[in-house]
XYZ file of C-alpha atoms in Angstrom:
720
model
C 32.224 -0.185 -7.259
C 29.321 -2.166 -8.768
C 27.055 0.136 -10.662
C 23.847 0.739 -10.976
C 21.827 -1.888 -13.381
C 21.042 -1.291 -16.316
C 18.137 -3.303 -19.133
C 19.192 -3.144 -22.145
C 16.514 -5.933 -23.520
C 13.218 -7.343 -23.122
C 12.303 -10.787 -24.114
C 8.287 -11.819 -22.790
C 8.976 -15.280 -24.981
C 5.408 -14.977 -26.791
C 5.869 -18.040 -28.428
C 6.634 -19.839 -25.610
C 4.201 -18.933 -22.867
C 1.251 -18.719 -25.486
C 1.577 -21.871 -25.846
C 2.137 -23.328 -22.376
C -1.136 -21.090 -21.926
C -3.322 -22.156 -24.597
C -3.032 -19.064 -26.485
C -1.105 -19.646 -29.254
C -4.362 -19.659 -31.520
C -4.819 -15.922 -31.440
C -1.048 -15.163 -32.121
C 2.442 -15.780 -30.839
C 3.201 -12.081 -31.590
C 2.385 -10.527 -28.245
C 1.890 -12.152 -25.352
C -1.371 -13.201 -24.149
C -1.453 -15.664 -20.824
C -3.976 -17.198 -18.737
C -4.719 -16.257 -14.744
C -3.380 -18.307 -11.844
C -0.263 -19.604 -14.484
C 3.062 -18.553 -14.070
C 4.922 -16.721 -17.300
C 8.461 -16.080 -18.205
C 11.050 -13.215 -19.315
C 14.382 -12.475 -19.708
C 15.828 -9.456 -18.872
C 18.908 -8.632 -21.020
C 21.109 -6.578 -19.271
C 23.834 -3.678 -21.040
C 26.432 -3.407 -18.125
C 26.331 -6.545 -16.028
C 24.645 -9.225 -14.125
C 21.799 -9.458 -11.716
C 23.005 -9.596 -7.793
C 20.321 -10.664 -5.839
C 21.892 -9.625 -2.552
C 22.679 -6.126 -3.999
C 19.901 -5.239 -6.289
C 16.121 -5.083 -6.097
C 13.677 -5.663 -9.354
C 10.177 -4.321 -8.797
C 7.283 -5.286 -11.177
C 4.496 -3.387 -11.643
C 1.400 -4.468 -13.580
C -1.115 -1.616 -14.745
C -5.145 -2.370 -16.058
C -7.152 0.140 -17.314
C -7.343 4.012 -17.353
C -6.888 4.392 -13.706
C -4.965 1.889 -11.966
C -4.985 1.528 -8.153
C -3.610 -0.859 -5.781
C -6.727 -0.785 -3.588
C -8.967 -1.924 -6.355
C -6.363 -4.336 -7.942
C -5.932 -2.934 -11.314
C -1.960 -2.057 -10.570
C -0.238 -4.255 -8.258
C 3.504 -4.014 -6.543
C 5.801 -6.965 -6.078
C 9.180 -7.455 -5.733
C 11.684 -10.214 -6.730
C 13.429 -10.565 -3.920
C 10.564 -10.953 -1.913
C 8.775 -14.572 -1.247
C 6.275 -12.832 0.863
C 5.140 -10.325 -0.466
C 1.369 -8.260 0.216
C 0.869 -8.173 -3.666
C -1.160 -11.267 -4.837
C 0.835 -11.350 -7.834
C 4.379 -13.331 -7.283
C 7.639 -13.578 -9.445
C 10.087 -15.697 -8.889
C 13.890 -16.204 -10.027
C 14.650 -18.919 -12.787
C 18.447 -18.688 -14.429
C 20.977 -15.637 -13.523
C 23.495 -15.543 -16.442
C 26.333 -13.322 -16.419
C 24.570 -10.236 -18.685
C 20.749 -11.800 -18.370
C 17.991 -13.591 -15.930
C 15.357 -15.288 -16.495
C 12.211 -14.770 -14.118
C 8.268 -15.859 -13.578
C 5.456 -13.995 -13.067
C 2.676 -15.109 -12.001
C -0.793 -13.385 -11.483
C -2.990 -13.931 -8.832
C -6.622 -16.563 -10.473
C -8.775 -13.743 -9.361
C -6.893 -11.277 -10.985
C -9.010 -8.841 -14.183
C -8.954 -9.497 -17.266
C -7.997 -6.980 -19.595
C -4.546 -5.237 -21.267
C -2.088 -4.984 -18.779
C 1.301 -2.718 -19.071
C 4.525 -4.138 -17.097
C 6.959 -1.775 -15.884
C 9.774 -2.257 -13.575
C 11.743 -0.287 -11.520
C 15.630 -1.427 -10.458
C 16.962 -0.231 -6.777
C 20.811 -1.445 -6.582
C 22.613 -0.856 -3.274
C 24.086 2.320 -3.654
C 20.005 4.041 -3.585
C 19.957 4.145 -7.352
C 16.396 4.212 -8.808
C 15.607 2.818 -12.655
C 12.361 2.573 -14.313
C 12.059 0.626 -17.245
C 8.021 -0.039 -19.187
C 9.241 -3.615 -20.535
C 6.262 -4.488 -22.874
C 1.873 -4.468 -22.989
C -0.017 -8.125 -22.666
C -3.145 -8.840 -22.443
C -4.456 -11.303 -19.218
C -7.566 -14.027 -20.101
C -9.847 -16.441 -17.790
C -7.625 -19.792 -16.997
C -10.242 -22.777 -17.245
C -6.735 -25.226 -16.791
C -6.553 -23.289 -13.735
C -8.557 -25.015 -10.268
C -8.385 -22.286 -8.654
C -9.901 -20.041 -11.680
C -13.644 -19.724 -11.003
C -14.220 -20.972 -14.900
C -12.187 -24.138 -14.135
C -13.286 -27.167 -15.998
C -11.720 -30.528 -14.734
C -11.991 -31.982 -18.113
C -9.442 -31.341 -21.234
C -12.070 -32.430 -23.768
C -14.452 -30.077 -22.979
C -12.109 -27.510 -22.610
C -10.708 -28.275 -26.451
C -14.941 -27.964 -26.755
C -16.141 -25.062 -25.448
C -13.038 -22.699 -25.254
C -10.333 -23.660 -28.163
C -13.086 -25.172 -30.609
C -13.426 -22.690 -33.563
C -16.580 -23.570 -34.902
C -19.433 -25.860 -34.715
C -23.545 -26.410 -34.841
C -26.490 -23.776 -33.983
C -29.881 -26.215 -34.277
C -32.982 -24.786 -35.383
C -36.104 -25.137 -37.716
C -39.245 -27.240 -35.237
C -38.730 -30.300 -32.693
C -39.885 -32.744 -35.378
C -36.697 -31.521 -38.266
C -33.869 -30.163 -36.005
C -31.853 -29.017 -38.999
C -27.575 -27.884 -37.216
C -27.023 -24.793 -38.558
C -22.653 -24.407 -39.184
C -21.086 -21.448 -37.556
C -17.842 -20.141 -37.699
C -17.111 -18.364 -34.441
C -13.677 -17.775 -35.342
C -12.563 -16.603 -31.319
C -8.444 -16.980 -32.449
C -8.707 -15.081 -35.730
C -6.771 -11.685 -36.157
C -8.330 -8.754 -34.542
C -10.913 -11.004 -32.266
C -8.947 -10.730 -29.083
C -9.224 -6.639 -29.811
C -12.533 -6.182 -30.419
C -13.466 -8.594 -26.924
C -11.580 -6.044 -25.193
C -12.991 -2.940 -26.799
C -16.342 -4.258 -26.621
C -15.392 -4.720 -22.686
C -14.824 -0.652 -23.068
C -18.012 -0.007 -25.259
C -20.357 -0.582 -22.073
C -21.955 1.382 -19.980
C -20.441 0.124 -17.064
C -16.740 1.459 -18.222
C -18.522 4.306 -19.627
C -19.654 5.431 -16.222
C -17.084 4.332 -13.950
C -14.433 2.666 -15.043
C -12.110 2.148 -12.177
C -14.893 0.536 -10.972
C -15.336 -1.652 -13.915
C -11.600 -2.694 -15.195
C -11.520 -3.369 -10.802
C -14.812 -5.951 -10.943
C -13.132 -8.069 -14.551
C -11.778 -10.361 -12.613
C -16.041 -11.920 -12.018
C -16.888 -14.444 -14.784
C -20.544 -13.409 -13.239
C -19.958 -9.472 -13.821
C -18.318 -10.075 -17.158
C -20.796 -12.299 -18.726
C -23.310 -9.893 -17.469
C -21.399 -6.928 -19.494
C -20.720 -9.009 -22.645
C -24.731 -10.329 -22.354
C -25.492 -6.477 -22.360
C -23.069 -5.321 -25.367
C -23.960 -8.003 -27.609
C -27.215 -6.387 -28.421
C -27.012 -2.817 -28.662
C -30.847 -2.047 -26.883
C -28.970 0.110 -24.706
C -26.127 0.978 -26.402
C -23.611 0.691 -29.177
C -23.889 -3.157 -29.056
C -22.715 -5.516 -31.362
C -25.860 -6.125 -33.128
C -29.129 -4.919 -33.532
C -32.063 -6.807 -33.772
C -34.899 -7.184 -36.715
C -37.812 -10.210 -36.120
C -39.755 -7.673 -38.896
C -38.979 -9.752 -42.300
C -38.187 -6.161 -43.842
C -33.790 -6.479 -44.411
C -33.072 -3.531 -46.568
C -31.088 -1.826 -45.193
C -28.646 -4.625 -43.486
C -28.090 -8.511 -43.597
C -31.038 -11.144 -43.063
C -30.170 -12.935 -39.662
C -30.535 -16.311 -41.623
C -27.717 -15.112 -44.173
C -24.732 -15.078 -41.521
C -22.604 -17.915 -40.849
C -20.084 -17.167 -38.418
C -19.403 -14.304 -36.030
C -16.035 -12.644 -37.098
C -17.313 -10.902 -39.994
C -19.991 -9.779 -37.536
C -17.507 -8.658 -35.184
C -14.792 -6.992 -37.316
C -17.970 -4.720 -39.192
C -18.504 -3.467 -35.868
C -15.062 -2.403 -34.964
C -14.434 -1.317 -38.612
C -17.674 1.524 -37.957
C -16.865 2.744 -34.989
C -18.344 0.299 -32.861
C -22.354 0.751 -34.834
C -24.358 -1.703 -34.254
C -24.542 -4.508 -37.324
C -27.956 -4.801 -39.092
C -28.946 -7.261 -38.252
C -29.074 -9.863 -35.863
C -31.695 -12.473 -34.298
C -31.621 -14.784 -31.422
C -28.669 -17.285 -33.221
C -26.751 -14.799 -34.198
C -26.465 -12.945 -30.939
C -25.916 -16.385 -28.862
C -23.079 -16.807 -31.497
C -21.523 -13.898 -31.588
C -21.246 -14.298 -27.981
C -20.057 -17.556 -27.795
C -17.077 -16.156 -30.215
C -16.500 -13.415 -27.533
C -16.547 -15.658 -24.143
C -14.672 -18.410 -25.764
C -11.486 -15.929 -26.840
C -12.179 -14.486 -23.143
C -11.888 -17.721 -21.386
C -14.652 -18.448 -20.343
C -15.782 -22.360 -21.396
C -19.153 -21.434 -23.632
C -21.883 -23.990 -25.398
C -24.904 -22.291 -27.690
C -27.679 -23.950 -26.775
C -31.379 -23.939 -28.389
C -34.286 -24.654 -26.692
C -37.742 -25.814 -29.286
C -40.937 -24.750 -28.482
C -39.677 -21.296 -25.836
C -42.020 -19.719 -23.507
C -41.778 -16.159 -23.467
C -43.615 -15.134 -20.601
C -44.292 -11.424 -20.254
C -45.877 -10.983 -16.904
C -44.354 -14.063 -14.569
C -47.120 -16.373 -13.858
C -45.213 -19.437 -15.910
C -48.153 -19.097 -18.029
C -48.391 -18.379 -22.416
C -51.669 -17.738 -23.239
C -52.350 -18.377 -26.821
C -55.097 -16.868 -28.544
C -57.324 -19.035 -31.458
C -60.475 -17.577 -33.769
C -62.745 -20.099 -34.487
C -61.094 -20.770 -37.992
C -57.813 -22.229 -35.349
C -55.815 -19.317 -36.734
C -53.157 -18.307 -33.939
C -53.681 -14.117 -33.144
C -51.738 -12.047 -32.045
C -52.050 -10.823 -27.732
C -51.601 -7.661 -26.156
C -49.799 -9.564 -23.597
C -47.343 -10.659 -25.948
C -46.292 -14.163 -24.960
C -45.377 -16.143 -27.290
C -43.996 -19.477 -27.847
C -40.853 -19.611 -29.903
C -40.622 -22.109 -32.599
C -37.236 -22.094 -31.229
C -34.783 -19.737 -29.159
C -31.267 -19.559 -28.555
C -29.192 -18.400 -25.618
C -25.458 -19.354 -24.661
C -24.451 -21.355 -21.030
C -21.091 -20.637 -19.522
C -18.875 -22.591 -16.887
C -18.248 -20.898 -13.737
C -18.111 -20.647 -10.338
C -20.740 -18.853 -8.390
C -19.720 -17.938 -5.351
C -22.747 -15.940 -4.752
C -25.117 -18.605 -4.603
C -25.529 -21.197 -2.221
C -23.455 -24.459 -2.559
C -23.894 -26.599 -5.496
C -25.217 -23.988 -7.982
C -21.848 -22.864 -9.898
C -21.111 -24.915 -13.350
C -23.295 -24.535 -16.168
C -25.066 -20.745 -16.470
C -27.923 -19.553 -19.035
C -26.654 -15.988 -20.491
C -29.159 -14.519 -22.985
C -28.393 -11.857 -25.290
C -31.101 -11.520 -27.162
C -32.748 -8.215 -25.993
C -36.468 -9.941 -24.880
C -37.080 -8.329 -20.771
C -34.693 -5.808 -19.281
C -32.497 -6.765 -16.408
C -32.173 -4.415 -13.520
C -32.881 -1.779 -15.945
C -30.228 -3.357 -19.272
C -31.376 -5.657 -21.773
C -29.359 -8.757 -20.290
C -30.408 -12.056 -18.997
C -27.962 -14.402 -16.543
C -26.052 -15.663 -15.678
C -28.489 -18.178 -14.379
C -28.163 -21.422 -12.764
C -28.837 -24.245 -15.140
C -29.724 -26.163 -11.458
C -31.426 -23.461 -9.917
C -34.058 -23.747 -12.872
C -34.351 -27.222 -12.816
C -34.742 -27.191 -9.372
C -37.133 -24.442 -9.499
C -35.433 -22.110 -7.115
C -36.333 -19.258 -8.895
C -35.556 -15.872 -5.879
C -31.418 -17.469 -6.845
C -30.062 -14.112 -9.388
C -29.738 -13.526 -11.769
C -32.854 -13.434 -13.999
C -34.074 -17.263 -12.856
C -37.973 -17.198 -13.503
C -37.078 -15.616 -16.740
C -35.403 -18.596 -17.689
C -37.515 -21.055 -16.183
C -40.223 -19.682 -18.146
C -38.262 -20.526 -21.423
C -38.056 -24.411 -20.514
C -41.162 -24.784 -18.382
C -44.613 -22.647 -18.488
C -47.844 -24.445 -19.165
C -49.840 -22.838 -22.279
C -52.982 -21.902 -22.078
C -54.998 -21.722 -25.305
C -58.445 -19.735 -25.606
C -60.903 -19.204 -28.350
C -61.649 -15.698 -28.740
C -65.101 -15.282 -30.523
C -68.306 -12.416 -30.778
C -65.398 -10.191 -27.762
C -65.365 -13.099 -25.683
C -62.940 -15.853 -24.288
C -63.144 -18.833 -24.136
C -60.840 -20.982 -22.726
C -60.076 -24.414 -24.417
C -57.280 -25.946 -22.518
C -53.990 -25.964 -20.569
C -51.158 -28.139 -21.092
C -48.124 -28.834 -18.798
C -45.376 -30.523 -21.323
C -45.483 -27.982 -24.713
C -43.310 -25.431 -23.880
C -39.829 -26.645 -23.917
C -38.370 -29.578 -25.993
C -35.037 -30.889 -27.155
C -32.933 -28.357 -25.753
C -30.076 -29.462 -27.638
C -25.957 -28.365 -28.065
C -23.199 -30.071 -30.227
C -21.650 -32.620 -29.082
C -17.897 -32.568 -27.611
C -15.721 -33.047 -29.929
C -18.497 -34.571 -32.526
C -21.105 -33.049 -35.222
C -23.327 -34.955 -32.988
C -26.475 -33.174 -31.251
C -26.715 -33.638 -27.331
C -30.117 -33.423 -26.248
C -29.179 -32.003 -22.768
C -33.389 -31.043 -21.275
C -33.221 -33.153 -18.488
C -30.456 -30.278 -17.211
C -33.325 -28.082 -17.180
C -36.037 -30.324 -16.024
C -37.365 -32.896 -14.683
C -39.396 -35.624 -17.473
C -42.248 -34.322 -17.923
C -45.543 -35.721 -16.479
C -43.562 -36.696 -13.573
C -44.724 -35.633 -10.029
C -41.079 -34.181 -9.428
C -42.075 -31.651 -12.723
C -45.270 -30.715 -10.642
C -43.950 -30.087 -7.785
C -40.747 -27.705 -8.864
C -43.432 -25.896 -10.882
C -45.182 -25.295 -7.939
C -42.405 -24.200 -5.841
C -41.562 -22.023 -8.948
C -45.001 -19.944 -8.409
C -44.903 -20.135 -5.042
C -41.895 -18.559 -5.113
C -43.061 -15.999 -8.083
C -46.061 -15.294 -6.041
C -44.570 -14.376 -2.855
C -41.143 -12.394 -4.196
C -40.835 -8.945 -4.751
C -37.439 -9.821 -6.136
C -39.046 -10.537 -9.432
C -40.209 -6.552 -10.600
C -36.636 -5.736 -9.769
C -34.662 -8.155 -11.698
C -36.530 -8.161 -15.018
C -39.248 -4.913 -14.120
C -42.703 -6.822 -14.426
C -44.800 -6.690 -11.730
C -46.424 -10.612 -10.632
C -50.405 -11.240 -12.008
C -52.267 -14.387 -10.613
C -52.485 -16.916 -12.703
C -55.839 -17.819 -14.209
C -57.332 -20.777 -13.412
C -56.345 -24.230 -14.247
C -59.020 -26.068 -16.203
C -59.899 -29.486 -16.580
C -59.758 -30.520 -20.298
C -55.624 -31.177 -20.269
C -55.188 -31.554 -24.516
C -52.003 -30.416 -25.776
C -53.150 -27.776 -28.998
C -48.500 -27.269 -29.429
C -48.365 -31.786 -29.550
C -50.511 -31.456 -32.628
C -49.597 -35.008 -33.878
C -50.340 -36.888 -30.529
C -53.360 -37.583 -29.362
C -56.298 -36.065 -27.576
C -54.900 -35.667 -24.002
C -58.430 -35.202 -22.451
C -60.752 -37.591 -20.159
C -62.434 -39.712 -22.634
C -65.990 -38.858 -21.628
C -65.092 -34.841 -21.949
C -63.761 -35.262 -25.174
C -64.805 -38.911 -27.903
C -63.520 -36.846 -30.922
C -59.820 -37.049 -31.376
C -57.822 -35.049 -34.810
C -54.486 -34.655 -35.662
C -52.484 -33.878 -38.828
C -50.174 -36.043 -40.629
C -48.160 -35.606 -43.790
C -47.537 -37.074 -46.293
C -44.690 -36.465 -47.983
C -41.789 -34.566 -46.675
C -41.778 -31.080 -47.178
C -39.943 -29.333 -49.471
C -39.235 -25.875 -50.430
C -41.455 -25.294 -53.919
C -43.161 -28.540 -53.841
C -47.040 -28.941 -52.603
C -47.141 -29.585 -48.977
C -49.480 -32.535 -48.797
C -51.540 -34.236 -45.635
C -54.148 -35.366 -44.253
C -56.564 -34.337 -41.001
C -57.332 -38.038 -39.556
C -60.518 -37.449 -37.141
C -61.364 -40.626 -34.414
C -64.897 -41.376 -33.122
C -63.432 -42.923 -29.311
C -67.457 -43.109 -28.718
C -70.114 -45.693 -29.152
C -72.402 -42.921 -30.582
C -72.622 -40.933 -34.273
C -70.196 -38.008 -34.439
C -70.863 -34.984 -36.853
C -67.957 -32.448 -37.328
C -67.487 -29.415 -38.797
C -63.995 -28.734 -38.963
C -62.210 -25.644 -40.254
C -59.162 -25.631 -41.428
C -57.065 -22.975 -41.702
C -52.962 -22.204 -42.978
C -50.447 -19.114 -42.275
C -46.341 -18.160 -41.815
C -45.054 -18.065 -38.367
C -41.860 -16.277 -37.652
C -39.689 -18.206 -35.345
C -40.241 -16.621 -32.555
C -43.746 -17.248 -32.541
C -45.651 -13.989 -34.419
C -48.053 -15.094 -36.993
C -48.774 -13.823 -40.231
C -51.764 -13.680 -42.335
C -53.368 -16.974 -43.537
C -53.053 -17.513 -46.875
C -55.351 -20.805 -46.824
C -58.869 -22.211 -45.536
C -60.895 -25.040 -45.979
C -63.850 -26.589 -43.861
C -64.696 -30.041 -43.797
C -67.549 -31.603 -43.036
C -67.462 -35.060 -41.161
C -69.450 -37.882 -40.146
C -68.525 -40.568 -37.715
C -70.049 -43.928 -36.989
C -68.932 -45.041 -33.641
C -65.334 -45.833 -33.310
C -64.804 -45.342 -37.118
C -61.528 -43.293 -38.132
C -61.632 -41.167 -41.472
C -59.253 -39.255 -43.543
C -59.737 -35.897 -45.045
C -57.119 -34.993 -47.738
C -55.523 -31.529 -48.000
C -53.122 -29.789 -50.267
C -51.199 -26.727 -49.843
C -49.832 -25.425 -53.557
C -46.493 -23.891 -53.724
C -48.663 -21.265 -55.728
C -50.084 -20.790 -52.572
C -48.034 -20.564 -50.540
C -44.489 -19.336 -52.337
C -45.033 -15.372 -51.201
C -46.355 -15.653 -48.062
C -43.590 -17.396 -46.399
C -40.987 -16.244 -43.989
C -37.195 -16.587 -43.849
C -38.153 -18.708 -41.373
C -39.864 -20.982 -43.677
C -42.613 -22.152 -40.696
C -46.246 -22.724 -41.562
C -48.622 -23.434 -38.765
C -52.032 -25.942 -39.694
C -54.638 -25.793 -37.343
C -57.742 -27.063 -37.342
C -60.876 -26.124 -34.773
C -63.366 -28.445 -34.589
C -66.817 -28.770 -33.263
C -69.890 -31.351 -32.857
C -73.247 -30.552 -33.222
C -74.698 -31.418 -30.138
C -71.438 -30.798 -27.476
C -70.239 -26.694 -26.817
C -66.712 -28.259 -26.791
C -64.045 -27.443 -29.204
C -61.040 -29.348 -30.437
C -58.329 -28.041 -31.546
C -55.171 -29.250 -32.737
C -52.328 -27.859 -35.370
C -49.105 -28.668 -36.522
C -45.941 -26.577 -37.531
C -44.362 -27.562 -40.707
C -40.627 -26.122 -42.003
C -40.205 -26.702 -45.160
C -36.765 -27.631 -46.223
C -33.895 -26.799 -48.883
C -30.983 -28.953 -50.297
C -28.300 -28.076 -48.713
C -24.978 -26.903 -50.879
C -22.118 -29.407 -51.009
C -18.508 -28.704 -50.476
C -15.489 -31.180 -51.760
C -12.183 -31.216 -50.647
C -10.066 -31.198 -53.720
C -6.763 -32.928 -53.280
C -4.800 -32.774 -49.134
C -4.775 -29.488 -46.843
C -1.736 -28.690 -45.957
C -0.297 -25.579 -44.112
C 0.971 -22.714 -46.727
C 0.095 -24.609 -49.490
C -2.535 -23.633 -52.232
C -5.780 -25.931 -51.813
C -8.671 -25.807 -53.846
C -11.964 -26.606 -52.693
C -15.617 -27.612 -54.953
C -18.598 -25.772 -53.710
C -22.015 -27.410 -55.281
C -25.180 -25.257 -55.185
C -28.749 -25.327 -57.017
C -31.978 -23.558 -57.231
C -34.205 -25.582 -55.101
C -37.172 -24.359 -56.917
C -39.394 -24.537 -60.687
C -38.901 -20.738 -60.852
C -35.775 -18.181 -62.047
C -33.987 -16.773 -59.215
C -32.580 -13.260 -59.019
C -29.428 -11.605 -57.253
C -27.866 -15.159 -56.526
C -24.625 -14.401 -53.372
C -22.406 -17.343 -52.806
C -20.614 -17.047 -49.362
C -17.695 -18.705 -47.505
C -15.398 -19.360 -44.790
C -13.609 -20.859 -42.126
C -11.426 -20.096 -39.658
C -7.583 -21.105 -40.345
C -8.884 -21.388 -44.605
C -9.693 -17.990 -45.661
C -9.093 -14.896 -44.272
C -11.635 -13.024 -44.907
C -15.229 -14.301 -45.598
C -15.544 -15.572 -49.751
C -17.875 -13.795 -51.712
C -19.228 -15.437 -55.014
C -22.183 -13.013 -57.072
C -23.520 -15.860 -59.211
C -26.394 -13.661 -60.389
C -29.118 -15.368 -62.133
C -29.930 -19.165 -61.478
C -32.859 -20.926 -63.672
C -35.483 -23.092 -62.416
C -34.116 -26.647 -60.655
C -30.274 -25.356 -62.236
C -27.871 -26.913 -60.333
C -24.283 -25.340 -60.877
C -20.489 -24.929 -59.413
C -17.700 -23.272 -58.333
C -13.616 -23.894 -57.725
C -12.422 -21.421 -54.462
C -8.902 -20.910 -54.514
C -7.461 -20.702 -50.813
C -3.919 -21.416 -48.489
C -4.342 -22.659 -44.876
C -2.617 -20.855 -42.363
C -3.576 -23.348 -39.406
C -3.107 -26.580 -38.805
C -5.687 -29.283 -37.258
C -9.325 -29.806 -37.404
C -11.344 -26.864 -39.027
C -14.553 -26.565 -40.881
C -15.544 -24.945 -44.464
C -18.871 -22.593 -43.614
C -21.127 -22.192 -46.943
C -24.243 -19.789 -47.391
C -26.568 -18.991 -50.677
C -28.873 -16.362 -50.765
C -31.267 -15.086 -53.817
C -34.591 -12.799 -54.136
C -36.691 -16.122 -53.164
C -34.212 -18.021 -50.110
C -31.821 -16.598 -48.275
C -29.999 -19.593 -46.215
C -29.204 -22.202 -48.102
C -26.477 -24.192 -46.081
C -24.113 -26.384 -46.347
C -20.260 -27.395 -44.554
C -17.251 -29.153 -44.819
C -15.253 -30.329 -41.833
C -10.896 -30.783 -43.482
C -8.197 -31.344 -41.810
C -5.457 -29.771 -42.785
C -2.052 -31.254 -42.008
C 1.945 -29.707 -40.928
C 3.719 -28.528 -43.727
C 6.737 -30.904 -44.787
């Protein structure tokens, strides 16, 4: 008589399965698989082989603290039954004398997370034995056509899921700078940290059973992650800080990767890391989403609007010196702003609005009671469909709001002009499998100045005025927009000619730099004045310079001048200007942004002419040389060359170097004091532990500067 079937050993085939499921970069020691794709395991029996007619093997999978069949966080399915009511399935691959190989497959809608795998064996005599086979982690699957995150391009999957480094674009629209970043989504412990992050969310803390059940939806998971990257509502990963005071934490400009941030959060009992700004929030979110299997990229929008009252107007206020003022509404135009796009189907929206979705983890405004933003369909933004979930009005304003400029004088406000094209320029992301920059502005809006662009803007404005959904999404009451004045000059495109009609403005002003603006050197520029009329013109022009934070917040002016210019008919003149290093050095923000402004007026006309230009000061980059061939598990020497660009001594110099697959942890080198214009180098030793294309990222900080950066791509070969 046959005995009851007893399991002696289980082989989850982690190494083989993980390679097939594109998770071997994370680990080959533990089972990590993707939903909608089969994985194999082998059961070894103690006393006899599996007999399909006599034995029934029943698998049980459970996730979360309260697994439930009705919620889909528990599934029971049989090897013997091909028409099981469970969406999970199992089938026999091979059957030997004392072992059996089976395939299991999670449905493409299953909740992602950590699972427990069990079996019950029901033998012919009625004896039932139960075994716990082990744990596995289930991830989203962009390779599976039935998964909501399916991406049908392998180069795109390699870039937006598998690539663990990239560039985040910073600076200004006139000087776009790639900042190297180590996403490190496959580094040790990162998957565990990502799952911990989900469990620390307010949703899980309030209702863990429902939260785990909803983790099959990339829309839901992306909103949870978005809220958890910032710490405004919970013990999220990062504290935001735009104050320029970072004495109790790290200056956001110093970070070069997500791994150190996530590991610090995890190691300190999930206490928020100090500090982050928009690019840090977006970079860390990219790490988490790619790790979970959702295709994600980092986006930079130059001249990004922050419209606080939902009227699609950014109000900027100036005094009679041309100095930009703060405003009560706190509308601002960020010099650049960084967010994420995640790829997913949107079955909650009308057809055609799936694909790339905006998610913004920077805590700017509330969405349904928490600080997160999105997912907002990129196509919906382009088409002005601002009534579609989630937070589409706010994202629309970031790329397509109009800008109204006001002169504040004697307690009164005078409208200068409204510009329709200053917000949302050079929207950028890293190219696929390339270090080049892709301009994706056309994904977000029609060409500025086109009839389609204005039609979409007016459609969005009508929807905002008519709909009550905005206040429920953003917690802001809609306000009617101010009337549009006739003048159309651009206060942001200062280097372009005036757009006002020639019968209204007969004099134009613009700035021109004479030399590249390098840190530590004087800034030399001219103000160009052009009289396009047939009359003499006497101008008084007030000039000023002030530092800006990248979110558009102005600091106090540090330079002012007044020019009196007389122009003959059709004459052009230049007025030379110089701001010395000694004048700006102590007032410069970490962002190294200086706004120069000019407000001109004619003696015979009440019209004012406002122009400004944002200057981004540049540093020399760090040079990295790889000395010799890079081979897995063999020593590698790396030379890092750096310099003090200033004509004064700098102190407290620290060099940080990292790179996924190259360094087990971030390297910090204390350099101490660097003499003026001093150039030096050091040699670092490491042992690469992963093959393939890798990147080294470096940053140097001191008491005078925080973010001199450099990078080097390196290909690591397998050991011979």
